[in-house]
XYZ file of C-alpha atoms in Angstrom:
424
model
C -49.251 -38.544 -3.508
C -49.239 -38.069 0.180
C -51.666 -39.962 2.721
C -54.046 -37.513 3.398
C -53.915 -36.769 7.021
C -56.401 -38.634 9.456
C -57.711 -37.075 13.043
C -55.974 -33.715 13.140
C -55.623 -31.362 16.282
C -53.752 -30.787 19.167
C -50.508 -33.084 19.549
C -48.700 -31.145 22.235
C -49.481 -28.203 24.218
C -48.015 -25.780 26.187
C -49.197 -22.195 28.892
C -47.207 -19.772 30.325
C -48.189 -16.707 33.068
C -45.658 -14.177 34.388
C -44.391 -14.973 37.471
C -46.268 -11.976 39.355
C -49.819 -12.380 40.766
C -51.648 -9.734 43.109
C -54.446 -11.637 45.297
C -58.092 -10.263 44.115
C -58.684 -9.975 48.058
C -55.863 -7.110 48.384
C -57.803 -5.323 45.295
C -61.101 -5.671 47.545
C -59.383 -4.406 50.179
C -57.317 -1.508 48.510
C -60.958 -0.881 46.451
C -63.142 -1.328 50.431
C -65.116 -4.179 48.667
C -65.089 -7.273 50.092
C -66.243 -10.363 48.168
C -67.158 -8.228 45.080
C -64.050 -10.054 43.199
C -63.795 -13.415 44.798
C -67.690 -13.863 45.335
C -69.041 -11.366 42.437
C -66.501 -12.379 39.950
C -65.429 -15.645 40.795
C -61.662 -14.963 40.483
C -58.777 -15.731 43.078
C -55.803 -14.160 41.547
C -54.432 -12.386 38.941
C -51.036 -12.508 36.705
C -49.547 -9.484 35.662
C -46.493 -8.447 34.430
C -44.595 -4.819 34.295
C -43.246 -3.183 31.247
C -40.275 -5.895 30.544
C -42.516 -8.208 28.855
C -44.767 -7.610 26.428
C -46.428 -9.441 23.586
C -43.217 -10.724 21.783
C -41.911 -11.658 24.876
C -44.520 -14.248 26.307
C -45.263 -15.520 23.093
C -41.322 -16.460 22.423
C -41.280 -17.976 26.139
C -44.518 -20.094 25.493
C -42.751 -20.997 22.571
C -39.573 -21.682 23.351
C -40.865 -23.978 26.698
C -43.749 -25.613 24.248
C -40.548 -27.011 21.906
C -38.065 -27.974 25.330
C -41.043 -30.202 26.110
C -41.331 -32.373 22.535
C -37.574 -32.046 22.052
C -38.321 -34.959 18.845
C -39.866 -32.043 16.998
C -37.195 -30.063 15.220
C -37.991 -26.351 13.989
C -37.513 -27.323 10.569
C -40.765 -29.813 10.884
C -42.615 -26.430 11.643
C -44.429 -25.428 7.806
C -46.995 -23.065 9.350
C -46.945 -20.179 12.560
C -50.497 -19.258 13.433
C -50.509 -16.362 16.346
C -54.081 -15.196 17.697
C -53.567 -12.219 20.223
C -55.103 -8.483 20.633
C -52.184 -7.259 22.412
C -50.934 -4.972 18.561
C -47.342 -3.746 19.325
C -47.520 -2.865 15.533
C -50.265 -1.618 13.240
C -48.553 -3.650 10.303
C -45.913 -6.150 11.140
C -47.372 -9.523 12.420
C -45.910 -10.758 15.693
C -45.444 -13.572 14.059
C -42.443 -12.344 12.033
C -40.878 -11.571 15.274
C -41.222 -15.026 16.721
C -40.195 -16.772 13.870
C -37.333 -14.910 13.228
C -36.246 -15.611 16.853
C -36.892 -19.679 16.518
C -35.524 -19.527 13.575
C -38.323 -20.349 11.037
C -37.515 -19.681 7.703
C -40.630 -20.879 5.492
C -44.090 -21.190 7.586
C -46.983 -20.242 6.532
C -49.519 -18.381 8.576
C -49.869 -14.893 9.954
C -51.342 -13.181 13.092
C -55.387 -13.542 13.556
C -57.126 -10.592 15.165
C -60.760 -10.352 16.607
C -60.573 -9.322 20.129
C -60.356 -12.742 22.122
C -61.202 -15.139 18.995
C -58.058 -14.758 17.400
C -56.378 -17.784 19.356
C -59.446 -19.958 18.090
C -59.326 -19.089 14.467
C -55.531 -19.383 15.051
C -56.064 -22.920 15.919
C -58.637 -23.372 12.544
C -56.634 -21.748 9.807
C -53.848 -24.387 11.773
C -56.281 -27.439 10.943
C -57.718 -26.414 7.830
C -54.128 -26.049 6.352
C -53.182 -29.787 7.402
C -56.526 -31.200 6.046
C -55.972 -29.141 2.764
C -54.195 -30.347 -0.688
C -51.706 -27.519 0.164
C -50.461 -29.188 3.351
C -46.748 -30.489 2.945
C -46.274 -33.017 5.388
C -45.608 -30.537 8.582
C -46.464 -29.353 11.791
C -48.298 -26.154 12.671
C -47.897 -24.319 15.610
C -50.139 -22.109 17.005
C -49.611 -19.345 19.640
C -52.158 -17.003 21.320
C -51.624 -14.961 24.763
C -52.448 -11.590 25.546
C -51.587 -8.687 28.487
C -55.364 -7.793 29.068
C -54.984 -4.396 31.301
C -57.873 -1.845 32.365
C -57.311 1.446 33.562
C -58.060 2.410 37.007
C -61.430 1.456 37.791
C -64.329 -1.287 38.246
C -62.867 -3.336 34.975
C -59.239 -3.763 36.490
C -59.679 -6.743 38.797
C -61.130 -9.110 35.274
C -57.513 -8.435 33.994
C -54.478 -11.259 33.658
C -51.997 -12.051 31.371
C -50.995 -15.439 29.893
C -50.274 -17.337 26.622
C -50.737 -20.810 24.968
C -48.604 -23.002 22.671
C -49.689 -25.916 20.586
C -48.314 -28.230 18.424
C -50.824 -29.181 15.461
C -50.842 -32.473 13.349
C -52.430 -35.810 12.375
C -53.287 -38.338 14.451
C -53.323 -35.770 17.556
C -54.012 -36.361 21.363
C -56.977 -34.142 21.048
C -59.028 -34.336 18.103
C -60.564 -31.276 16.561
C -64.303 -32.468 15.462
C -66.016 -31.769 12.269
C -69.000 -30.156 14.652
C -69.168 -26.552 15.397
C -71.154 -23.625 15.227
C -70.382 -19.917 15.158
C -72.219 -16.437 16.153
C -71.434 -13.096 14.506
C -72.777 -9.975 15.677
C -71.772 -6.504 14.999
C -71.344 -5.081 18.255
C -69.622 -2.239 19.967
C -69.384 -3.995 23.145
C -65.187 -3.774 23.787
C -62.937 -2.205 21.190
C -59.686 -0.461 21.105
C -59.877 2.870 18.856
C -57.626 4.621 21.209
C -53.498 4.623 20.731
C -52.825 3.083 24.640
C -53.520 -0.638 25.967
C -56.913 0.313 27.348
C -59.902 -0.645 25.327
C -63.322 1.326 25.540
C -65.766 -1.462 27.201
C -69.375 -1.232 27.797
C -69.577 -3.870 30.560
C -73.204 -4.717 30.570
C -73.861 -4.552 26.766
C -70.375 -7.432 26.687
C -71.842 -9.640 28.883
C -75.622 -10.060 27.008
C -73.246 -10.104 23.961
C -71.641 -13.099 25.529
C -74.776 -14.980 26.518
C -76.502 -14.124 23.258
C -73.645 -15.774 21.513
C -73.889 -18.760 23.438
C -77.710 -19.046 23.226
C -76.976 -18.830 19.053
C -74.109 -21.352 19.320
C -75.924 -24.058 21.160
C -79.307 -24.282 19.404
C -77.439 -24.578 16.253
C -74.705 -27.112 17.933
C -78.053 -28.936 19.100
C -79.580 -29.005 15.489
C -76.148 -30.665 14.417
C -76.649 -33.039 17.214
C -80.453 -34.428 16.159
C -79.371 -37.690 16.127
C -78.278 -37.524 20.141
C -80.916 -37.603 22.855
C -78.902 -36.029 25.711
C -76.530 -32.929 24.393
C -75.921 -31.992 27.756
C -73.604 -35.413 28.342
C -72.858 -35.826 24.590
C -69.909 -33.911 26.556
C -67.911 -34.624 29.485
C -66.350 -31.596 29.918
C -66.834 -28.167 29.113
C -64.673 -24.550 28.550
C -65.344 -21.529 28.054
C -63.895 -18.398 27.083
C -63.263 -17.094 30.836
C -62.970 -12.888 31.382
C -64.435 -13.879 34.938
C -65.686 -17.455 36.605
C -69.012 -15.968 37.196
C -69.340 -14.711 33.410
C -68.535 -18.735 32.930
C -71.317 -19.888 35.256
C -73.506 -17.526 33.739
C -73.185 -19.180 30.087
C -73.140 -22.290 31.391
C -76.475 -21.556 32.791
C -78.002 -20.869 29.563
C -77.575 -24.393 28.024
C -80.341 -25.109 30.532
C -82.930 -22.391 28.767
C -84.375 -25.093 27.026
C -87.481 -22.991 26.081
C -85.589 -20.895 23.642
C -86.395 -20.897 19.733
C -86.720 -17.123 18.813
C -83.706 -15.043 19.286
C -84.985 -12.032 18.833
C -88.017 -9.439 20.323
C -88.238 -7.955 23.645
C -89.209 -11.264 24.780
C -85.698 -12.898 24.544
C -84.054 -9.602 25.142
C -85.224 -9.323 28.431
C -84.123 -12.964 29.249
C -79.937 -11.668 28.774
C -80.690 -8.625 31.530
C -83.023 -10.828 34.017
C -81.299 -11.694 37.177
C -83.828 -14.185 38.942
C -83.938 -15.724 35.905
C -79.941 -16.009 35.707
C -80.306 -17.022 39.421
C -82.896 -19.922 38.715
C -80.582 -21.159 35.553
C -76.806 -21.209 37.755
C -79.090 -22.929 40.762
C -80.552 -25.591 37.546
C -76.860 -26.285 36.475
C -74.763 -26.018 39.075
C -74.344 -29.934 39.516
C -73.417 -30.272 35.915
C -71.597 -27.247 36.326
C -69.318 -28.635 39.539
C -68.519 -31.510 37.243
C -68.023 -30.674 33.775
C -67.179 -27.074 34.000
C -65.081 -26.583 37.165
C -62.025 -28.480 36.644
C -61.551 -26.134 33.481
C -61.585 -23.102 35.534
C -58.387 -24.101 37.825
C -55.790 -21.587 35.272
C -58.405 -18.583 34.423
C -59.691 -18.490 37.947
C -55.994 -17.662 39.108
C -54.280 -15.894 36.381
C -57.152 -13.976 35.303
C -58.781 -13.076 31.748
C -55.591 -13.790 29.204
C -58.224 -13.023 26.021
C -57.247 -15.116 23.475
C -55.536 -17.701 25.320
C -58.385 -18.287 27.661
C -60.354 -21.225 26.441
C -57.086 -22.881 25.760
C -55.989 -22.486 29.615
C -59.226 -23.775 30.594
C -58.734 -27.107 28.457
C -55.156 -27.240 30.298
C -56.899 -27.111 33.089
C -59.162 -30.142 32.253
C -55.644 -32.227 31.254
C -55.470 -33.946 34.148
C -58.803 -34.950 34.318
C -59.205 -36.523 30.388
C -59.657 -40.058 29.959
C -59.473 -41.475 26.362
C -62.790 -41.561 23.916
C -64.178 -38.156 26.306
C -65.315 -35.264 24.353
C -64.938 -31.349 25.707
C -66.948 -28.588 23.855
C -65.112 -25.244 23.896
C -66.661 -21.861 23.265
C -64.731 -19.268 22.348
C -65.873 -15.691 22.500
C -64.342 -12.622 21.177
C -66.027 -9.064 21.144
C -67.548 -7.258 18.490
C -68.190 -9.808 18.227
C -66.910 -13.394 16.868
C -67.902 -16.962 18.575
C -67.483 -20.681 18.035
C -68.723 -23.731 19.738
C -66.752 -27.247 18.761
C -65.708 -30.291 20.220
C -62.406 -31.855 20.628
C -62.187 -35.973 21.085
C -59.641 -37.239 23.314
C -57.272 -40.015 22.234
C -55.132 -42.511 23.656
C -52.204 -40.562 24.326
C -53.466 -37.837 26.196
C -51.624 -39.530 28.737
C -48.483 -38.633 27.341
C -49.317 -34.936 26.673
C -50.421 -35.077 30.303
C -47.478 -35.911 31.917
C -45.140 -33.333 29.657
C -47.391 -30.877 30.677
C -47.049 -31.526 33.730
C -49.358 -30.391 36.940
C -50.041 -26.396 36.642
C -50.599 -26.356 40.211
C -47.357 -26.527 40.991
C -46.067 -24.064 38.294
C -49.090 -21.264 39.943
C -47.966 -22.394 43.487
C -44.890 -21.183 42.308
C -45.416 -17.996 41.446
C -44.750 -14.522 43.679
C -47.680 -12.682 45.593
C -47.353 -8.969 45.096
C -48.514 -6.034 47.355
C -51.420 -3.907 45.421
C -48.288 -0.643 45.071
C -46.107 -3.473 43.257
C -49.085 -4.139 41.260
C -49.932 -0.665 40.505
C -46.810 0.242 39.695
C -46.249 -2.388 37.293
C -49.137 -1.044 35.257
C -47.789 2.677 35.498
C -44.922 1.770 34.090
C -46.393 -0.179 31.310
C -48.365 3.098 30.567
C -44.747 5.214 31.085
C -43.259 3.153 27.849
C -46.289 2.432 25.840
C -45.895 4.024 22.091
C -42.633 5.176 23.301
C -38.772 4.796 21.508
C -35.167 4.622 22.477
C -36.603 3.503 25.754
C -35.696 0.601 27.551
C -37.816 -0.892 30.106
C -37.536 1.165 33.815
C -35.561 -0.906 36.510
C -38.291 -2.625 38.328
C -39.364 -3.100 41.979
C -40.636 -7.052 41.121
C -38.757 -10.305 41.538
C -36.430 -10.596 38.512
C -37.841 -12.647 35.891
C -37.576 -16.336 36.099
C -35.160 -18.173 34.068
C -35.639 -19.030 30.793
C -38.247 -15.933 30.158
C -38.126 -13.750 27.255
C -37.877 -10.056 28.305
C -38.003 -6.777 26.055
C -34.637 -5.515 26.191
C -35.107 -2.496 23.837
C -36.977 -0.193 21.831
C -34.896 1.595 19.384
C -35.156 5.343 18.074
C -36.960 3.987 14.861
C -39.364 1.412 17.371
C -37.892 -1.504 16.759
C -37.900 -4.184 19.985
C -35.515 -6.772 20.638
C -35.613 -9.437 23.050
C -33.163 -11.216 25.826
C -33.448 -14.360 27.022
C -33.268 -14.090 31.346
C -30.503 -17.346 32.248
C-alpha cells in the first residue's frame, strides 16, 4: 500500500494577465471623477483583453507557462484537472475538457467548479481532498481558475480585470493547506448571471454587506477553532482576501477588529454592515495591521483588477516575495450568492524555490501596454460583437498583438466549436 501523503498543498504556482491595462485615472477622467477609482476604490489599473482571448485561452496560457516553469513535472504525472472560473463559454462542456485535450491529458480526474468567484477555492479543495483520499494514485493535481470579469457601461466597469492562476498540487508542498477553516453560505441575490451576455445583474450595495457578513461568520467561527491561541490577529502573518476592489479589502479587514460581535442577526448587527463611521472607526483601528499583513497581498489585484476566481490566489502571489518559512497566511475567499471560506496555508522551507521560479510580478506588470480609454472601449465592444456568436473569428484588433507564447481564440465554427492558436 502506498504512503499516505503528508503536508499537501501548493508545490508550484503560476498567474497570468493580458498584456493590455487602461489606467483607472483615464476612466476618472473619461467618467469627470477624479479619485473616485484610485481613492474610492483603491485600484490603480486594470487588465483587459479584446475578443481574441477568452476563457480557454488564458487558462491554456496559465497553463502552459505554469508547466515551462517545473519542466521535472511531465503531463503524464498530472491524475487530476480542477478548473474554478465563472467565465461559461458552454452551458455543458467543462473547460476543462478543452484544456486537457490541448496539454494532452488523457486520464485526470476533476471537472470545472462554479459559484461565482469561489470556484477557484473549491477548485483548490476537491484538488487536496483527492490527494489525502484512498482514491489518490500517486499524482499531481493541477488546478486552474481565471476569469474575464466585464461590466457594461456604467458605475461597475472600473472593479473589472481579467487574470488567471495555475497551481501544481501535491505532498510535501511549499505551502501547506491547514486542517483549519471555516465557511459561510447564504442564499443571496447579490450578483448573478441569468442573462445570455457576459454581464451579470449586480446589486452593488446588497454584495458588499454580503461580503462583510461573510467575513464576520467566517472569523468568529475561525476564532472558536482557534480557543487554544490568545492572539488570532498574529496567529497570522499575512493575510488575502478575495479582492473585487482594495477598499472592499480594507473594509473586511476592518471587521476582524469588531470584537464585540456574537449575534449575527437583528437590526442591531444589520445596521453595523451599512454604518459608515463605524466602517471609518474599524479601517482607522486596523490600518497598522492592515499596512503590514494585508498590503503586500494587494500588489497583483490592485493593478490588474477583480479576476473573480483567481483573486485570492493573485493576492498570495503577491505575498511570495515576502514569505519566510514556518509563516502562516489566512485566505478568504468570497463568491456571490453566496459561498465563503476562511483557511490557512503554512509556509515551508522551499518557498524559496517557488519564489524564485515565479519570479518578481513587478516586472511582468511593468511590462505590460497602457491603453487609451477608446482602445479600452473598443476592446469590450468587440467582445460584445462576438459573444454567443458562430463562424466568426475574432475582428482584427486595434491593440498590441498578443505577446508570445499566449493562447488566442482562433475560431468559432458554424456548429460553436472554438479552437485555439498558440501566438510565436
Amino acid at each position: 500500500t502506498m504512503m499516505r501523503p503528508n503536508d499537501v498543498g501548493i508545490i508550484g504556482m503560476e498567474w497570468y494577465c493580458p498584456q493590455n491595462y487602461v489606467d483607472q485615472r483615464v476612466l476618472e477622467k473619461e467618467d469627470n471623477c477624479e479619485g473616485k477609482y484610485t481613492k474610492g476604490l483603491g485600484q490603480e489599473q486594470m487588465s483587459f483583453c479584446d475578443d481574441r482571448e477568452d476563457i480557454g485561452s488564458i487558462l491554456l496560457t496559465v497553463a502552459h507557462r505554469l508547466l515551462a516553469k517545473y519542466p521535472e513535472i511531465k503531463i503524464e504525472q498530472i491524475g487530476r484537472l480542477e478548473v474554478g472560473t465563472e467565465s461559461l463559454i458552454d452551458k455543458s462542456k467543462s473547460i476543462k475538457t478543452t484544456i486537457a485535450g490541448a496539454l494532452g491529458i488523457k486520464d485526470a480526474e476533476g471537472i470545472t467548479s462554479i459559484n461565482a468567484c469561489y470556484g477557484g477555492t473549491a477548485a483548490f479543495f476537491n484538488s487536496v481532498a483527492w490527494i489525502e483520499s484512498s482514491a489518490w494514485d500517486g499524482r499531481y493535481a493541477m488546478l486552474l481558475c481565471g476569469d474575464i470579469a466585464v461590466y457594461e457601461k456604467g458605475p461597475a466597469r472600473p472593479s473589472g480585470g481579467a487574470g488567471a492562476f495555475a497551481a501544481l498540487i501535491g505532498p510535501n508542498a511549499v505551502l501547506v493547506l491547514e486542517p483549519l477553516r471555516s465557511t459561510c453560505v447564504l442564499d443571496v441575490w447579490d450578483f448573478y448571471k441569468p442573462k445570455h451576455s457576459e454581464y451579470a445583474l449586480v446589486d452593488g450595495k446588497l454584495s458588499q454587506a454580503c461580503y462583510l457578513r461573510s467575513v464576520d461568520l467566517c472569523w468568529h467561527q475561525l476564532q472558536q477553532k482557534l480557543s487554544q491561541v490568545q492572539d488570532h490577529m498574529n496567529y497570522f502573518d499575512f493575510y488575502a482576501f478575495h479582492a473585487p476592489y482594495n477598499k472592499l479589502v480594507q473594509k473586511g479587514f476592518g471587521r476582524l477588529f469588531l470584537s464585540s460581535l456574537s449575534e449575527f442577526d437583528g437590526e442591531e448587527y444589520e445596521a453595523t454592515l451599512f454604518d459608515k463611521t463605524l466602517d471609518i472607526e474599524l479601517r482607522q483601528k486596523s490600518a497598522d495591521a492592515f499596512t503590514s499583513k494585508v498590503l503586500p497581498s494587494a500588489l497583483l489585484p490592485k493593478r490588474i483588477g477583480n479576476t473573480y476566481t483567481a483573486s485570492v490566489f493573485l493576492g498570495l502571489c503577491s505575498l511570495v516575495p515576502h514569505l519566510q518559512p514556518n509563516q502562516r497566511i489566512l485566505l478568504f475567499s468570497y463568491g456571490s450568492g453566496s459561498l465563503a471560506s476562511m483557511y490557512s496555508l503554512r509556509v515551508t522551507t522551499s518557498i524559496q524555490d517557488l519564489a524564485s521560479r515565479l519570479g518578481d510580478p513587478r516586472v511582468r506588470l511593468d511590462a505590460r501596454t497602457a491603453c487609451s480609454f477608446d482602445q479600452f472601449s473598443n476592446a469590450l465592444l468587440a467582445r460584445e460583437a462576438i459573444y454567443g456568436q458562430c463562424d466568426i473569428s475574432p475582428s482584427s484588433s486595434d491593440l498590441p498583438s498578443l505577446s508570445s507564447g499566449t493562447f488566442a481564440l482562433a475560431h468559432i465554427d458554424e456548429h460553436y466549436r472554438r479552437s485555439y492558436v498558440r501566438i510565436d
